[in-house]
GROMACS .gro file of C-alpha atoms in nm:
model
  408
    1MET     CA    1   7.205  -0.372   1.509
    2ARG     CA    2   6.946  -0.648   1.546
    3ARG     CA    3   7.004  -0.956   1.331
    4ARG     CA    4   6.636  -1.038   1.317
    5PRO     CA    5   6.312  -0.844   1.361
    6LEU     CA    6   6.195  -0.778   1.713
    7ARG     CA    7   5.929  -1.036   1.801
    8LEU     CA    8   5.643  -0.865   1.986
    9GLY     CA    9   5.361  -1.053   2.157
   10ILE     CA   10   5.038  -0.854   2.204
   11LEU     CA   11   4.820  -1.003   2.478
   12SER     CA   12   4.455  -0.899   2.477
   13ALA     CA   13   4.101  -1.014   2.550
   14GLU     CA   14   3.953  -0.815   2.259
   15PHE     CA   15   4.043  -0.813   1.891
   16PHE     CA   16   3.769  -0.613   1.714
   17ASP     CA   17   3.655  -0.936   1.554
   18PRO     CA   18   3.327  -1.104   1.663
   19THR     CA   19   3.466  -1.450   1.588
   20LEU     CA   20   3.743  -1.398   1.844
   21SER     CA   21   3.580  -1.183   2.113
   22ARG     CA   22   3.242  -1.044   2.202
   23GLY     CA   23   3.169  -0.705   2.054
   24ARG     CA   24   3.397  -0.451   1.889
   25GLY     CA   25   3.516  -0.186   2.131
   26GLY     CA   26   3.805   0.057   2.152
   27PHE     CA   27   4.043  -0.187   2.322
   28GLY     CA   28   3.994  -0.439   2.045
   29LYS     CA   29   4.037  -0.176   1.776
   30ASN     CA   30   4.378  -0.073   1.910
   31VAL     CA   31   4.514  -0.428   1.879
   32PRO     CA   32   4.477  -0.469   1.500
   33THR     CA   33   4.582  -0.106   1.449
   34VAL     CA   34   4.920  -0.170   1.611
   35ALA     CA   35   4.958  -0.517   1.460
   36SER     CA   36   4.861  -0.406   1.110
   37SER     CA   37   5.096  -0.109   1.121
   38PHE     CA   38   5.393  -0.333   1.194
   39ARG     CA   39   5.279  -0.596   0.941
   40THR     CA   40   5.237  -0.345   0.658
   41HIS     CA   41   5.565  -0.169   0.740
   42PRO     CA   42   5.824  -0.449   0.754
   43GLU     CA   43   6.097  -0.185   0.741
   44LEU     CA   44   6.014  -0.113   1.106
   45GLY     CA   45   6.161  -0.450   1.196
   46VAL     CA   46   5.882  -0.582   1.422
   47GLU     CA   47   5.702  -0.914   1.386
   48VAL     CA   48   5.380  -0.942   1.587
   49VAL     CA   49   5.224  -1.248   1.747
   50LEU     CA   50   4.879  -1.194   1.896
   51ILE     CA   51   4.789  -1.385   2.213
   52HIS     CA   52   4.430  -1.432   2.325
   53GLY     CA   53   4.404  -1.373   2.698
   54PHE     CA   54   4.076  -1.563   2.744
   55ARG     CA   55   3.995  -1.796   2.455
   56ARG     CA   56   4.078  -2.164   2.486
   57SER     CA   57   4.081  -2.400   2.188
   58PRO     CA   58   4.150  -2.767   2.120
   59PRO     CA   59   4.526  -2.837   2.110
   60ASP     CA   60   4.516  -2.884   1.732
   61ALA     CA   61   4.345  -2.546   1.676
   62VAL     CA   62   4.531  -2.305   1.902
   63TRP     CA   63   4.681  -2.114   1.610
   64THR     CA   64   4.473  -1.889   1.387
   65SER     CA   65   4.531  -1.546   1.237
   66LEU     CA   66   4.382  -1.198   1.232
   67ASP     CA   67   4.438  -0.993   0.917
   68GLY     CA   68   4.748  -1.193   0.837
   69VAL     CA   69   4.894  -1.175   1.189
   70PRO     CA   70   4.932  -1.509   1.376
   71LEU     CA   71   4.715  -1.545   1.686
   72LEU     CA   72   4.772  -1.797   1.965
   73MET     CA   73   4.502  -1.926   2.197
   74ARG     CA   74   4.545  -2.136   2.510
   75PRO     CA   75   4.500  -2.510   2.458
   76ALA     CA   76   4.193  -2.676   2.608
   77GLY     CA   77   4.264  -3.048   2.635
   78THR     CA   78   4.185  -3.313   2.893
   79SER     CA   79   4.459  -3.229   3.142
   80ARG     CA   80   4.523  -2.881   3.282
   81TRP     CA   81   4.884  -2.970   3.360
   82SER     CA   82   4.941  -3.103   3.008
   83ASP     CA   83   4.770  -2.795   2.861
   84TRP     CA   84   4.995  -2.570   3.064
   85ILE     CA   85   5.312  -2.745   2.944
   86THR     CA   86   5.188  -2.725   2.584
   87TYR     CA   87   5.112  -2.355   2.623
   88CYS     CA   88   5.458  -2.282   2.767
   89ARG     CA   89   5.618  -2.468   2.478
   90LEU     CA   90   5.412  -2.276   2.222
   91LEU     CA   91   5.509  -1.944   2.375
   92ALA     CA   92   5.873  -2.046   2.395
   93ALA     CA   93   5.864  -2.145   2.027
   94ALA     CA   94   5.730  -1.799   1.941
   95ARG     CA   95   6.067  -1.654   2.056
   96LEU     CA   96   5.912  -1.333   2.184
   97ASP     CA   97   6.147  -1.046   2.266
   98ALA     CA   98   5.880  -0.837   2.437
   99LEU     CA   99   5.519  -0.860   2.554
  100LEU     CA  100   5.264  -0.579   2.526
  101THR     CA  101   4.931  -0.626   2.704
  102MET     CA  102   4.608  -0.438   2.643
  103ASP     CA  103   4.529  -0.347   3.004
  104PHE     CA  104   4.564  -0.625   3.263
  105SER     CA  105   4.310  -0.887   3.359
  106PRO     CA  106   4.356  -1.176   3.607
  107PRO     CA  107   4.347  -1.443   3.331
  108PHE     CA  108   4.661  -1.284   3.185
  109ARG     CA  109   4.865  -1.418   3.477
  110GLY     CA  110   4.919  -1.752   3.305
  111THR     CA  111   5.086  -1.588   3.006
  112PHE     CA  112   5.308  -1.376   3.230
  113LEU     CA  113   5.419  -1.684   3.422
  114ALA     CA  114   5.477  -1.882   3.103
  115LEU     CA  115   5.715  -1.607   2.986
  116PRO     CA  116   5.909  -1.550   3.310
  117ARG     CA  117   6.199  -1.360   3.152
  118THR     CA  118   6.031  -1.173   2.868
  119PRO     CA  119   6.027  -0.793   2.913
  120ALA     CA  120   5.665  -0.678   2.939
  121ILE     CA  121   5.466  -0.355   2.907
  122VAL     CA  122   5.118  -0.331   3.057
  123TRP     CA  123   4.937  -0.073   2.846
  124ALA     CA  124   4.676   0.036   3.101
  125HIS     CA  125   4.395   0.193   2.900
  126ASP     CA  126   4.121   0.168   3.162
  127PRO     CA  127   4.247   0.062   3.506
  128ARG     CA  128   3.935   0.069   3.726
  129THR     CA  129   3.990   0.167   4.085
  130PRO     CA  130   3.771   0.054   4.378
  131GLU     CA  131   3.617   0.403   4.364
  132ASP     CA  132   3.534   0.352   3.996
  133TRP     CA  133   3.371   0.018   4.071
  134THR     CA  134   3.166   0.173   4.353
  135LYS     CA  135   3.019   0.420   4.106
  136ILE     CA  136   2.968   0.154   3.840
  137ALA     CA  137   2.789  -0.061   4.100
  138THR     CA  138   2.505   0.195   4.104
  139LEU     CA  139   2.426   0.109   3.742
  140ARG     CA  140   2.074  -0.016   3.678
  141ILE     CA  141   1.877  -0.082   3.361
  142PRO     CA  142   1.542   0.100   3.377
  143GLY     CA  143   1.266  -0.147   3.460
  144ALA     CA  144   1.504  -0.445   3.496
  145ARG     CA  145   1.588  -0.651   3.802
  146GLY     CA  146   1.935  -0.729   3.928
  147ARG     CA  147   2.273  -0.590   3.830
  148PRO     CA  148   2.387  -0.564   3.469
  149SER     CA  149   2.665  -0.804   3.371
  150ASP     CA  150   2.920  -0.533   3.304
  151SER     CA  151   2.878  -0.369   3.646
  152ARG     CA  152   3.034  -0.660   3.837
  153PRO     CA  153   3.379  -0.565   3.969
  154VAL     CA  154   3.705  -0.723   3.860
  155ASP     CA  155   3.990  -0.722   4.113
  156CYS     CA  156   4.323  -0.673   3.935
  157ARG     CA  157   4.540  -0.646   4.246
  158SER     CA  158   4.677  -0.994   4.176
  159PHE     CA  159   4.912  -0.806   3.944
  160ARG     CA  160   5.109  -0.720   4.257
  161PHE     CA  161   5.244  -1.077   4.273
  162LEU     CA  162   5.367  -1.057   3.911
  163TYR     CA  163   5.522  -0.718   3.976
  164THR     CA  164   5.702  -0.842   4.289
  165LEU     CA  165   5.817  -1.157   4.111
  166ALA     CA  166   5.956  -0.948   3.825
  167ASP     CA  167   6.149  -0.738   4.077
  168TRP     CA  168   6.297  -1.050   4.236
  169THR     CA  169   6.397  -1.209   3.905
  170GLY     CA  170   6.511  -0.892   3.729
  171ARG     CA  171   6.243  -0.914   3.464
  172PRO     CA  172   6.182  -0.571   3.305
  173LEU     CA  173   5.817  -0.480   3.363
  174ARG     CA  174   5.670  -0.139   3.280
  175ILE     CA  175   5.327   0.020   3.304
  176ALA     CA  176   5.222   0.273   3.041
  177VAL     CA  177   4.905   0.477   2.993
  178PRO     CA  178   4.759   0.663   2.691
  179GLY     CA  179   4.665   0.968   2.900
  180ALA     CA  180   4.840   1.136   3.191
  181PHE     CA  181   4.526   1.146   3.407
  182ILE     CA  182   4.505   0.765   3.393
  183ALA     CA  183   4.839   0.728   3.575
  184GLN     CA  184   4.682   0.805   3.914
  185LYS     CA  185   4.456   0.500   3.876
  186VAL     CA  186   4.742   0.252   3.848
  187ALA     CA  187   4.827   0.212   4.218
  188PRO     CA  188   4.473   0.154   4.353
  189THR     CA  189   4.384  -0.073   4.060
  190TYR     CA  190   4.692  -0.296   4.041
  191GLY     CA  191   4.816  -0.268   4.400
  192VAL     CA  192   5.162  -0.146   4.299
  193VAL     CA  193   5.340   0.190   4.300
  194PRO     CA  194   5.587   0.189   4.009
  195PRO     CA  195   5.862   0.453   4.015
  196THR     CA  196   5.736   0.579   3.679
  197VAL     CA  197   5.414   0.536   3.486
  198HIS     CA  198   5.511   0.586   3.125
  199PHE     CA  199   5.316   0.749   2.843
  200LEU     CA  200   5.233   0.535   2.539
  201PRO     CA  201   4.978   0.705   2.314
  202VAL     CA  202   4.731   0.525   2.095
  203PHE     CA  203   4.745   0.616   1.732
  204LEU     CA  204   4.430   0.624   1.528
  205ASP     CA  205   4.347   0.427   1.218
  206VAL     CA  206   4.079   0.661   1.085
  207PRO     CA  207   4.058   0.743   0.715
  208ASP     CA  208   4.086   1.116   0.656
  209VAL     CA  209   3.747   1.152   0.491
  210PRO     CA  210   3.602   1.492   0.389
  211ARG     CA  211   3.476   1.669   0.698
  212MET     CA  212   3.148   1.786   0.550
  213LYS     CA  213   2.879   1.828   0.814
  214ALA     CA  214   2.522   1.718   0.742
  215LYS     CA  215   2.289   1.990   0.613
  216TRP     CA  216   2.054   1.942   0.910
  217PRO     CA  217   2.146   1.884   1.278
  218ARG     CA  218   2.287   1.535   1.323
  219VAL     CA  219   2.411   1.375   1.647
  220ILE     CA  220   2.591   1.041   1.675
  221PHE     CA  221   2.646   0.772   1.943
  222LEU     CA  222   2.946   0.544   1.890
  223GLY     CA  223   2.996   0.256   2.132
  224ARG     CA  224   2.878  -0.079   2.256
  225LEU     CA  225   2.507  -0.102   2.327
  226ASP     CA  226   2.579  -0.244   2.671
  227PRO     CA  227   2.452  -0.127   3.009
  228ILE     CA  228   2.775   0.045   3.112
  229LYS     CA  229   2.730   0.277   2.811
  230ARG     CA  230   2.364   0.347   2.908
  231PRO     CA  231   2.230   0.371   2.551
  232TRP     CA  232   1.876   0.412   2.688
  233VAL     CA  233   1.975   0.765   2.792
  234TYR     CA  234   2.054   0.836   2.427
  235TRP     CA  235   1.712   0.697   2.329
  236GLU     CA  236   1.542   0.940   2.566
  237LEU     CA  237   1.761   1.228   2.449
  238ALA     CA  238   1.641   1.162   2.094
  239ARG     CA  239   1.280   1.179   2.215
  240ALA     CA  240   1.354   1.509   2.386
  241LEU     CA  241   1.490   1.664   2.064
  242PRO     CA  242   1.256   1.542   1.788
  243ASP     CA  243   1.386   1.790   1.527
  244VAL     CA  244   1.743   1.651   1.545
  245GLU     CA  245   1.864   1.341   1.359
  246PHE     CA  246   2.019   1.085   1.595
  247LEU     CA  247   2.247   0.807   1.471
  248CYS     CA  248   2.354   0.506   1.678
  249LEU     CA  249   2.659   0.300   1.577
  250GLY     CA  250   2.753  -0.008   1.775
  251GLU     CA  251   2.662  -0.357   1.888
  252SER     CA  252   2.625  -0.529   2.223
  253TYR     CA  253   2.850  -0.768   2.414
  254TYR     CA  254   2.541  -0.870   2.612
  255PRO     CA  255   2.254  -0.872   2.361
  256TYR     CA  256   2.007  -1.057   2.582
  257GLU     CA  257   1.837  -0.945   2.900
  258GLN     CA  258   1.889  -1.285   3.061
  259ASP     CA  259   2.264  -1.227   3.023
  260GLY     CA  260   2.243  -0.899   3.211
  261GLY     CA  261   2.225  -0.692   2.895
  262TRP     CA  262   1.986  -0.440   2.744
  263THR     CA  263   1.769  -0.500   2.440
  264PRO     CA  264   1.707  -0.193   2.220
  265SER     CA  265   1.340  -0.137   2.145
  266ASP     CA  266   1.095   0.131   2.038
  267PRO     CA  267   1.341   0.384   1.894
  268PRO     CA  268   1.190   0.726   1.829
  269ALA     CA  269   1.130   0.824   1.467
  270ASN     CA  270   1.437   1.051   1.458
  271LEU     CA  271   1.678   0.776   1.575
  272ARG     CA  272   1.849   0.539   1.331
  273VAL     CA  273   2.019   0.232   1.479
  274LEU     CA  274   2.286   0.127   1.228
  275GLY     CA  275   2.479  -0.140   1.420
  276HIS     CA  276   2.847  -0.194   1.344
  277LEU     CA  277   2.993  -0.017   1.042
  278ASP     CA  278   3.346  -0.048   0.907
  279ASP     CA  279   3.547   0.240   0.770
  280PRO     CA  280   3.520   0.446   0.560
  281ALA     CA  281   3.142   0.448   0.615
  282ARG     CA  282   3.191   0.477   0.990
  283ALA     CA  283   3.432   0.770   0.959
  284GLU     CA  284   3.208   0.943   0.706
  285LEU     CA  285   2.915   0.939   0.949
  286LEU     CA  286   3.138   1.063   1.231
  287ALA     CA  287   3.265   1.345   1.010
  288SER     CA  288   2.914   1.441   0.895
  289SER     CA  289   2.777   1.459   1.251
  290TRP     CA  290   2.757   1.787   1.436
  291LEU     CA  291   2.820   1.628   1.779
  292LEU     CA  292   2.919   1.300   1.944
  293VAL     CA  293   2.711   1.212   2.252
  294ASN     CA  294   2.845   0.974   2.519
  295THR     CA  295   2.613   0.859   2.799
  296SER     CA  296   2.840   0.607   2.981
  297ILE     CA  297   2.851   0.570   3.358
  298HIS     CA  298   3.229   0.519   3.328
  299GLU     CA  299   3.503   0.599   3.076
  300ALA     CA  300   3.882   0.638   3.077
  301LEU     CA  301   4.004   0.772   2.741
  302PRO     CA  302   3.762   0.631   2.483
  303THR     CA  303   3.893   0.574   2.134
  304SER     CA  304   3.559   0.707   2.012
  305PHE     CA  305   3.641   1.048   2.164
  306LEU     CA  306   3.971   1.066   1.977
  307GLU     CA  307   3.810   0.949   1.653
  308ALA     CA  308   3.531   1.207   1.682
  309LEU     CA  309   3.774   1.491   1.743
  310PHE     CA  310   3.990   1.378   1.451
  311CYS     CA  311   3.674   1.419   1.242
  312GLU     CA  312   3.616   1.769   1.391
  313THR     CA  313   3.312   1.652   1.586
  314PRO     CA  314   3.284   1.798   1.940
  315ILE     CA  315   3.173   1.582   2.234
  316VAL     CA  316   2.886   1.605   2.482
  317SER     CA  317   2.923   1.363   2.773
  318CYS     CA  318   2.868   1.298   3.143
  319GLN     CA  319   3.229   1.172   3.164
  320ASP     CA  320   3.507   1.429   3.131
  321ALA     CA  321   3.804   1.198   3.044
  322GLY     CA  322   4.081   1.408   3.197
  323GLY     CA  323   3.915   1.736   3.101
  324LEU     CA  324   3.894   1.642   2.733
  325VAL     CA  325   3.518   1.693   2.707
  326SER     CA  326   3.522   2.027   2.887
  327ARG     CA  327   3.794   2.139   2.650
  328PHE     CA  328   3.645   2.019   2.321
  329GLY     CA  329   3.274   1.998   2.392
  330ARG     CA  330   3.035   2.015   2.684
  331TYR     CA  331   3.051   1.818   3.010
  332VAL     CA  332   2.699   1.791   3.154
  333GLY     CA  333   2.800   1.665   3.501
  334ARG     CA  334   2.813   1.319   3.651
  335PHE     CA  335   2.497   1.112   3.690
  336ASP     CA  336   2.518   0.766   3.845
  337GLY     CA  337   2.255   0.493   3.848
  338GLU     CA  338   2.033   0.451   3.542
  339GLY     CA  339   2.126   0.802   3.427
  340LEU     CA  340   1.786   0.922   3.311
  341ALA     CA  341   1.816   1.232   3.530
  342ALA     CA  342   2.089   1.346   3.289
  343VAL     CA  343   1.854   1.370   2.989
  344PRO     CA  344   1.748   1.737   3.036
  345HIS     CA  345   2.111   1.835   3.093
  346PHE     CA  346   2.218   1.655   2.776
  347ALA     CA  347   1.931   1.814   2.584
  348ASP     CA  348   2.028   2.162   2.699
  349ALA     CA  349   2.399   2.116   2.615
  350VAL     CA  350   2.328   1.960   2.277
  351GLN     CA  351   2.077   2.228   2.180
  352ARG     CA  352   2.310   2.510   2.280
  353LEU     CA  353   2.591   2.373   2.065
  354LEU     CA  354   2.361   2.305   1.773
  355ASP     CA  355   2.251   2.669   1.792
  356ASP     CA  356   2.610   2.800   1.801
  357PRO     CA  357   2.784   2.698   1.476
  358ALA     CA  358   3.089   2.920   1.532
  359CYS     CA  359   3.163   2.764   1.870
  360ARG     CA  360   3.100   2.415   1.735
  361VAL     CA  361   3.337   2.463   1.442
  362ASP     CA  362   3.609   2.607   1.665
  363LEU     CA  363   3.582   2.318   1.911
  364GLY     CA  364   3.600   2.065   1.628
  365ARG     CA  365   3.905   2.222   1.465
  366GLU     CA  366   4.091   2.263   1.792
  367GLY     CA  367   4.009   1.906   1.888
  368ARG     CA  368   4.140   1.770   1.559
  369GLU     CA  369   4.465   1.967   1.593
  370TRP     CA  370   4.511   1.833   1.946
  371VAL     CA  371   4.451   1.470   1.848
  372ILE     CA  372   4.685   1.489   1.548
  373ARG     CA  373   4.955   1.642   1.767
  374HIS     CA  374   4.935   1.388   2.050
  375TYR     CA  375   4.792   1.063   1.907
  376ASN     CA  376   4.981   0.975   1.593
  377ALA     CA  377   5.197   0.691   1.469
  378SER     CA  378   5.526   0.875   1.511
  379GLY     CA  379   5.448   0.953   1.874
  380PHE     CA  380   5.358   0.591   1.943
  381LEU     CA  381   5.674   0.459   1.778
  382ALA     CA  382   5.899   0.705   1.963
  383ALA     CA  383   5.742   0.626   2.302
  384PHE     CA  384   5.749   0.251   2.230
  385SER     CA  385   6.115   0.271   2.133
  386ASP     CA  386   6.196   0.455   2.458
  387LEU     CA  387   6.013   0.191   2.661
  388LEU     CA  388   6.200  -0.092   2.492
  389SER     CA  389   6.535   0.085   2.536
  390GLY     CA  390   6.461   0.129   2.907
  391MET     CA  391   6.413  -0.247   2.930
  392GLY     CA  392   6.741  -0.324   2.758
  393LEU     CA  393   6.600  -0.392   2.410
  394ARG     CA  394   6.752  -0.204   2.120
  395TRP     CA  395   6.494  -0.111   1.861
  396HIS     CA  396   6.456   0.220   1.685
  397PRO     CA  397   6.200   0.289   1.413
  398PRO     CA  398   6.399   0.373   1.100
  399ILE     CA  399   6.128   0.598   0.951
  400PRO     CA  400   5.798   0.747   1.065
  401VAL     CA  401   5.488   0.561   0.951
  402ALA     CA  402   5.311   0.767   0.686
  403GLY     CA  403   4.939   0.825   0.720
  404ALA     CA  404   4.664   1.075   0.781
  405ASN     CA  405   4.718   1.071   1.156
  406ASN     CA  406   5.096   1.108   1.137
  407PRO     CA  407   5.183   1.478   1.109
  408SER     CA  408   5.512   1.561   0.946
   0.00000   0.00000   0.00000
């Protein structure tokens, strides 16, 4: 029996808060979901400390909070050596029992080294292999020069040093993924071959709003308006289907062309660009839409896919996410580069599903059942408990977390 709550550090570069990180994507949304669940359920016996993997702040402003959860940033003073010592002391004072990282990025190395004995779990949501980066490198913005900012590769094989060091020192270090198909990406991305890649599902924080579809055909895009998502393909799809209502939810990390981004312009009359919306308005639009369309050049397991299926909204995409789209929607095939060649294929798939209400309803219901079964709070807590136990930490959730996405 633990005498005090387990102290969990969550290391991330995104926090679903524009004051802390650019944009609000799926990675960032998972952080406050996990942190808030533990904060609002103290009976689970977990205290969370968030750690910003990138942001540096003056030494007197390294601590802030996100929705009531303390958040630590790296100090930015006049001496790198002094800053490093201060950072190590701050982390030591946090008395962390375990570290959970949202993916792995090279700037995370400092935190790993500052906590040399702390058991750690790398939650690899989107490990990008050299093959993935080769495909992403074909990305171009129509009519623009140069490469988009988010197509430049990031080499994460420096993780191999941390993994080897952990083996030498006996530090428990695990890698977990939210989907089985992602496990095969771990070795080429991180340069290590762990004996086991564990499963740690996301659980969704989506209000269970009424799933009443719009009276007239409505399609929705949910994601960052950044080049890697190729929103211009969605623009052209809306032009190709003028009798369908198209909604676009999301903002950009790179809102300016000079930063390697894409600037939305000249939307067709049937396209409404709504920017970022919080729940429940966001969930209500997802639930009222007939289809979710995803035009990205690369995806792993997008949170938007799981949210759409929870709302009984099938998916049309040129990324199949471990067969998820083929199973609960329509996969139109892969199209690299600017992606405009995919527009007629998207238009055909969307129109066919719009014209087949029975199929659409069946896909939505089956998708919701699948998400509720596999991506719920109880499943996360059980898998998390198993991971901690395997690293020598005793923690067992006393009760399941109640909620719409937690089946009994």
